[in-house]
Amino acid sequence: MLIKTIHGWRIPENRATPEHVFFNRRKFIAAAGFAGIGLAAGIRPGRAAENPSAGLYPAPVNEMYKDAGRPITPEEVNTTYNNFYEFGTSKRISQAAEALKIRPWEIAFEGEVEQPFKLAFDELLKKMQLEQRVYRHRCVEAWSMTVPWSGFALKDLVALAKPTSNAKFVKFETFFNPDIAPEQKPPLFGAGYPWPYAEGLTMAEAMNDLAFMVTGAYGKPVAKSMGAPIRLHLPWKYGFKSIKSINKITFTAERPRSFWETLGPSEYGFWANVNPAVAHPRWSQAEERVLETGEKIPTVIFNGYGEQVASLYAGMDSLGDKLYR
Ligand code: MTE
């Protein structure tokens, strides 16, 4: 399929961004914030004081996921180096993302469910037991980070939605609001992006304990740039599966088509499991660059979470294309 729009994201990261310049500057800000000076706190996106759910954080640590075997990426790096295409095609969308209004925020549950319904985000929070989990995050662009997320297991949300036995997949969608998200405005030329951003999982994937609905990070409500008020995180899959700012969840009998799969099915597959043996058509996935330190480390199958998820893909060729696409 033709890729309608060519953007910087499709260029291997190491060729697209002169990061040493960016990170040297950011390191200074991060260090100041962590030393408790609070230099960055007053301008930090998604700051806790404005958020009615701030009192729920920090959430209790889930001992099973208290350590991802890697140092935690500094918060300032994480909140200011993002992929959030609704707000721009560069990594520096954190200011633009502040335009996102996260209250009121409703999530619609539709499709193959006993009864479709809508739920206000704050009502949903009251029904869920929040916990903190430290997860690895590996982008298809071959960079990685480690994040202390807060939220709840996706399987608990599935239980709340009451899908019928016809539900084989679950589809997630992000808001559509061109008034605040500049990239959602109709393009002057061409077809543009297939908004809203959408992603999908099999029901078995959604029920896996690792699949996590994120509402917080770094002991506070998740920043707008990182997908407030609620996003997904699937640590064994490439980051593009972890859809941000979700407002619709649909249970389906048919496999949903995701945003990036629509744009470039040969590059961004449905499964998108982290797999060092399957190169992206334009770059290797054998290694990843750790954000902040710049260290290059080998990428591991399922991003190191094979014990929990490999059985989901039994019968698929683990070294072949299938596991990825
Ligand atoms: N969700 C939406 N709605 N829009 C996006 O552009 N980008 C994806 C994913 N979720 C994206 C999204 C990609 S490509 C990645 S790598 C991660 O979000 C990045 O998450 P982060 O900015 O918190 O690192």
Coordinates of N, CA, C and O in Angstrom, one line a residue, residues 156-257:
D156 N -8.6 -5.8 33.8 CA -9.7 -5.3 34.7 C -10.7 -4.4 34.0 O -11.9 -4.4 34.3
L157 N -10.1 -3.7 33.0 CA -11.0 -2.8 32.2 C -11.9 -3.7 31.3 O -13.1 -3.4 31.1
V158 N -11.3 -4.8 30.8 CA -12.1 -5.7 29.9 C -13.2 -6.3 30.8 O -14.4 -6.3 30.3
A159 N -12.9 -6.7 32.0 CA -14.0 -7.2 32.9 C -15.1 -6.2 33.1 O -16.3 -6.6 33.1
L160 N -14.7 -5.0 33.3 CA -15.7 -3.9 33.5 C -16.6 -3.8 32.3 O -17.8 -3.5 32.4
A161 N -16.0 -3.9 31.1 CA -16.8 -3.7 29.8 C -17.7 -4.8 29.5 O -18.7 -4.6 28.7
K162 N -17.5 -6.0 30.1 CA -18.4 -7.1 29.8 C -18.5 -7.5 28.3 O -19.6 -7.4 27.7
P163 N -17.4 -7.9 27.6 CA -17.5 -8.3 26.2 C -18.3 -9.6 26.1 O -18.3 -10.4 27.0
T164 N -19.0 -9.7 24.9 CA -19.7 -11.0 24.7 C -18.7 -12.0 24.1 O -17.5 -11.7 23.8
S165 N -19.2 -13.2 23.9 CA -18.3 -14.3 23.4 C -17.9 -14.0 21.9 O -17.0 -14.6 21.4
N166 N -18.6 -13.1 21.2 CA -18.2 -12.7 19.9 C -17.0 -11.9 19.8 O -16.4 -11.7 18.7
A167 N -16.6 -11.3 20.9 CA -15.4 -10.4 20.9 C -14.1 -11.2 20.8 O -13.8 -12.0 21.6
K168 N -13.4 -10.9 19.7 CA -12.1 -11.6 19.5 C -11.0 -10.6 19.5 O -9.8 -11.0 19.7
F169 N -11.3 -9.3 19.4 CA -10.3 -8.3 19.4 C -10.8 -7.1 20.2 O -12.0 -6.9 20.3
V170 N -9.9 -6.2 20.6 CA -10.3 -5.0 21.2 C -9.6 -3.8 20.5 O -8.4 -3.9 20.2
K171 N -10.3 -2.8 20.1 CA -9.8 -1.7 19.4 C -9.8 -0.4 20.3 O -10.8 -0.2 21.0
F172 N -8.8 0.3 20.2 CA -8.7 1.6 21.0 C -8.6 2.7 20.1 O -7.9 2.7 19.1
E173 N -9.2 3.8 20.4 CA -9.1 5.0 19.6 C -8.8 6.3 20.5 O -9.2 6.4 21.6
T174 N -8.1 7.2 19.9 CA -7.8 8.5 20.5 C -8.8 9.5 20.0 O -9.5 9.4 19.0
F175 N -8.8 10.6 20.8 CA -9.7 11.8 20.4 C -9.5 12.2 19.0 O -8.4 12.1 18.4
F176 N -10.5 12.9 18.4 CA -10.3 13.6 17.2 C -10.8 15.0 17.4 O -12.0 15.3 17.6
N177 N -9.9 16.0 17.4 CA -10.3 17.4 17.6 C -9.3 18.3 16.9 O -8.3 18.8 17.5
P178 N -9.5 18.6 15.6 CA -8.6 19.4 14.8 C -8.4 20.8 15.4 O -7.5 21.5 15.1
D179 N -9.4 21.3 16.3 CA -9.2 22.6 16.9 C -8.0 22.7 17.8 O -7.5 23.8 17.9
I180 N -7.7 21.6 18.4 CA -6.5 21.7 19.3 C -5.3 20.8 18.8 O -4.2 21.0 19.2
A181 N -5.6 19.9 17.9 CA -4.5 19.0 17.4 C -4.2 19.4 16.0 O -4.9 19.0 15.0
P182 N -3.2 20.2 15.8 CA -2.9 20.7 14.4 C -2.8 19.7 13.3 O -3.2 20.0 12.2
E183 N -2.2 18.5 13.6 CA -2.0 17.6 12.5 C -3.3 16.9 12.1 O -3.4 16.2 11.1
Q184 N -4.4 17.1 12.9 CA -5.7 16.5 12.5 C -6.5 17.5 11.6 O -7.5 17.1 11.1
K185 N -5.9 18.6 11.3 CA -6.6 19.5 10.4 C -6.5 18.9 9.0 O -5.4 18.3 8.7
P186 N -7.5 19.1 8.1 CA -7.3 18.5 6.8 C -6.1 19.1 6.1 O -5.9 20.3 6.1
P187 N -5.3 18.2 5.4 CA -4.1 18.7 4.8 C -4.5 19.5 3.5 O -5.5 19.3 2.9
L188 N -3.6 20.4 3.1 CA -3.8 21.2 1.9 C -3.7 20.2 0.7 O -4.5 20.4 -0.3
F189 N -2.8 19.3 0.7 CA -2.7 18.3 -0.4 C -2.7 16.9 0.2 O -2.3 16.6 1.3
G190 N -3.2 16.0 -0.6 CA -3.1 14.5 -0.3 C -4.1 14.1 0.7 O -5.0 15.0 1.2
A191 N -4.1 12.9 1.1 CA -5.1 12.3 2.0 C -4.8 12.5 3.5 O -5.7 12.5 4.3
G192 N -3.6 12.8 3.8 CA -3.3 13.0 5.2 C -3.3 11.7 6.0 O -3.3 10.6 5.5
Y193 N -3.3 11.9 7.3 CA -3.3 10.7 8.2 C -4.7 10.1 8.4 O -5.7 10.9 8.4
P194 N -4.8 8.8 8.7 CA -6.1 8.2 8.9 C -6.6 8.4 10.4 O -6.7 7.4 11.1
W195 N -6.8 9.6 10.8 CA -7.3 9.8 12.2 C -8.7 9.2 12.4 O -9.5 9.1 11.4
P196 N -9.1 8.9 13.6 CA -8.3 9.1 14.8 C -7.2 7.9 14.9 O -7.4 6.9 14.3
Y197 N -6.2 8.2 15.7 CA -5.2 7.2 15.9 C -5.9 6.0 16.5 O -6.8 6.1 17.4
A198 N -5.6 4.8 16.0 CA -6.3 3.6 16.5 C -5.3 2.4 16.6 O -4.3 2.4 15.9
E199 N -5.6 1.6 17.5 CA -4.7 0.4 17.7 C -5.6 -0.8 18.1 O -6.7 -0.6 18.6
G200 N -5.0 -2.0 18.0 CA -5.8 -3.1 18.4 C -5.0 -4.3 19.0 O -3.8 -4.4 18.7
L201 N -5.7 -5.1 19.7 CA -5.1 -6.3 20.3 C -6.1 -7.5 20.2 O -7.3 -7.3 20.0
T202 N -5.5 -8.7 20.2 CA -6.4 -9.8 20.4 C -6.9 -9.8 21.8 O -6.3 -9.2 22.7
M203 N -8.0 -10.5 22.1 CA -8.6 -10.6 23.4 C -7.5 -11.3 24.3 O -7.4 -10.9 25.5
A204 N -6.8 -12.3 23.8 CA -5.8 -13.0 24.6 C -4.7 -12.0 25.0 O -4.3 -12.1 26.2
E205 N -4.3 -11.2 24.1 CA -3.3 -10.2 24.5 C -3.8 -9.2 25.5 O -3.1 -8.8 26.5
A206 N -5.1 -8.8 25.3 CA -5.7 -7.8 26.3 C -5.8 -8.4 27.7 O -5.7 -7.7 28.7
M207 N -6.0 -9.7 27.7 CA -6.2 -10.4 29.0 C -4.8 -10.7 29.7 O -4.8 -11.2 30.8
N208 N -3.7 -10.6 29.0 CA -2.4 -10.9 29.6 C -2.1 -9.9 30.7 O -2.3 -8.7 30.5
D209 N -1.5 -10.3 31.8 CA -1.3 -9.5 32.9 C -0.4 -8.3 32.6 O -0.5 -7.2 33.2
L210 N 0.4 -8.4 31.6 CA 1.4 -7.3 31.3 C 0.7 -6.1 30.7 O 1.2 -4.9 30.9
A211 N -0.4 -6.3 30.0 CA -1.1 -5.2 29.3 C -1.6 -4.2 30.3 O -2.4 -4.6 31.2
F212 N -1.2 -2.9 30.2 CA -1.4 -2.0 31.3 C -2.1 -0.7 30.8 O -1.6 -0.1 29.8
M213 N -3.1 -0.3 31.5 CA -3.7 1.0 31.2 C -3.0 2.1 32.1 O -3.1 2.0 33.3
V214 N -2.4 3.0 31.5 CA -1.6 4.0 32.2 C -2.4 5.3 32.5 O -3.0 5.8 31.6
T215 N -2.5 5.7 33.7 CA -3.1 6.9 34.1 C -2.1 7.9 34.8 O -2.4 9.0 35.0
G216 N -0.9 7.3 35.2 CA 0.1 8.1 35.8 C 1.5 7.7 35.5 O 1.7 6.6 34.8
A217 N 2.4 8.5 35.8 CA 3.8 8.2 35.6 C 4.6 9.1 36.5 O 4.3 10.2 36.8
Y218 N 5.7 8.5 37.0 CA 6.6 9.2 37.9 C 5.9 9.7 39.2 O 6.0 10.9 39.6
G219 N 4.9 8.9 39.6 CA 4.2 9.2 40.9 C 3.2 10.4 40.8 O 2.9 11.0 41.8
K220 N 2.7 10.7 39.6 CA 1.7 11.7 39.4 C 0.9 11.4 38.2 O 1.2 10.5 37.4
P221 N -0.2 12.1 38.0 CA -1.0 11.9 36.8 C -0.1 12.0 35.5 O 0.8 12.8 35.5
V222 N -0.4 11.1 34.6 CA 0.5 11.1 33.4 C 0.4 12.4 32.6 O -0.7 13.1 32.5
A223 N 1.5 12.9 32.2 CA 1.6 14.2 31.4 C 0.8 14.1 30.1 O 0.7 13.1 29.5
K224 N 0.4 15.3 29.7 CA -0.4 15.3 28.4 C 0.5 14.8 27.3 O 0.0 14.1 26.4
S225 N 1.7 15.2 27.3 CA 2.6 14.8 26.2 C 2.8 13.2 26.1 O 3.1 12.7 25.1
M226 N 2.5 12.6 27.3 CA 2.7 11.1 27.3 C 1.4 10.4 27.2 O 1.3 9.2 27.4
G227 N 0.3 11.2 27.0 CA -1.0 10.5 26.7 C -2.1 10.6 27.7 O -2.9 9.7 27.8
A228 N -2.1 11.7 28.5 CA -3.1 11.9 29.5 C -4.5 11.9 28.8 O -4.6 12.3 27.6
P229 N -5.6 11.6 29.5 CA -5.5 11.1 30.9 C -5.3 9.6 31.0 O -5.1 9.1 32.1
I230 N -5.4 8.9 29.8 CA -5.3 7.5 29.9 C -4.8 6.9 28.6 O -5.2 7.3 27.5
R231 N -3.8 6.1 28.7 CA -3.1 5.5 27.6 C -2.9 4.0 27.9 O -3.0 3.5 29.0
L232 N -2.4 3.3 26.8 CA -2.1 1.9 27.0 C -0.5 1.8 27.1 O 0.2 2.7 26.5
H233 N 0.0 0.8 27.8 CA 1.4 0.4 27.6 C 1.5 -1.1 27.5 O 1.1 -1.8 28.4
L234 N 2.2 -1.5 26.5 CA 2.4 -2.9 26.2 C 3.9 -3.1 26.0 O 4.4 -3.0 25.0
P235 N 4.6 -3.5 27.1 CA 6.0 -3.4 27.1 C 6.7 -4.4 26.2 O 7.9 -4.3 25.9
W236 N 6.0 -5.5 25.7 CA 6.6 -6.4 24.8 C 6.4 -6.1 23.3 O 6.9 -6.8 22.5
K237 N 5.7 -5.0 23.1 CA 5.4 -4.6 21.7 C 6.1 -3.3 21.4 O 6.4 -2.5 22.3
Y238 N 6.3 -3.0 20.2 CA 6.8 -1.7 19.8 C 5.9 -0.6 20.3 O 4.7 -0.8 20.3
G239 N 6.5 0.6 20.6 CA 5.7 1.7 21.3 C 4.5 2.2 20.5 O 3.6 2.7 21.1
F240 N 4.5 2.0 19.2 CA 3.3 2.6 18.5 C 2.0 1.9 18.8 O 0.9 2.4 18.6
K241 N 2.1 0.6 19.4 CA 0.9 0.0 19.8 C 0.3 0.6 21.1 O -0.9 0.4 21.4
S242 N 1.2 1.3 21.8 CA 0.7 1.9 23.1 C 0.0 3.2 22.9 O 0.6 4.3 23.1
I243 N -1.2 3.2 22.5 CA -2.0 4.4 22.1 C -2.3 5.3 23.2 O -2.5 4.9 24.4
K244 N -2.2 6.6 22.9 CA -2.4 7.6 24.0 C -3.8 8.2 24.0 O -4.5 8.1 22.9
S245 N -4.1 8.8 25.1 CA -5.3 9.7 25.2 C -6.6 9.0 24.6 O -7.2 9.5 23.7
I246 N -6.9 7.8 25.2 CA -7.9 6.9 24.6 C -9.3 7.5 25.1 O -9.5 7.8 26.2
N247 N -10.2 7.5 24.1 CA -11.6 7.9 24.5 C -12.7 6.9 23.9 O -13.8 7.1 24.1
K248 N -12.2 5.8 23.3 CA -13.2 4.8 22.8 C -12.5 3.5 22.7 O -11.4 3.3 22.3
I249 N -13.2 2.5 23.2 CA -12.8 1.1 23.2 C -13.9 0.2 22.7 O -15.0 0.3 23.2
T250 N -13.6 -0.4 21.6 CA -14.6 -1.2 20.8 C -14.2 -2.7 20.8 O -13.0 -3.0 20.4
F251 N -15.1 -3.6 21.2 CA -14.8 -5.0 21.1 C -15.3 -5.5 19.7 O -16.5 -5.1 19.4
T252 N -14.5 -6.2 19.0 CA -14.9 -6.6 17.6 C -14.6 -8.1 17.4 O -13.8 -8.7 18.0
A253 N -15.4 -8.6 16.4 CA -15.1 -9.9 15.9 C -14.0 -10.0 14.9 O -13.3 -11.0 14.7
E254 N -13.8 -8.8 14.1 CA -12.8 -8.7 13.1 C -11.6 -8.0 13.6 O -11.7 -7.1 14.4
R255 N -10.4 -8.4 13.1 CA -9.2 -7.7 13.5 C -9.2 -6.3 13.1 O -9.4 -6.0 11.9
P256 N -9.0 -5.4 14.0 CA -9.1 -3.9 13.6 C -7.8 -3.5 12.9 O -6.7 -4.2 13.0
R257 N -7.9 -2.5 12.1 CA -6.8 -2.0 11.4 C -6.2 -0.8 12.1 O -7.0 0.2 12.4

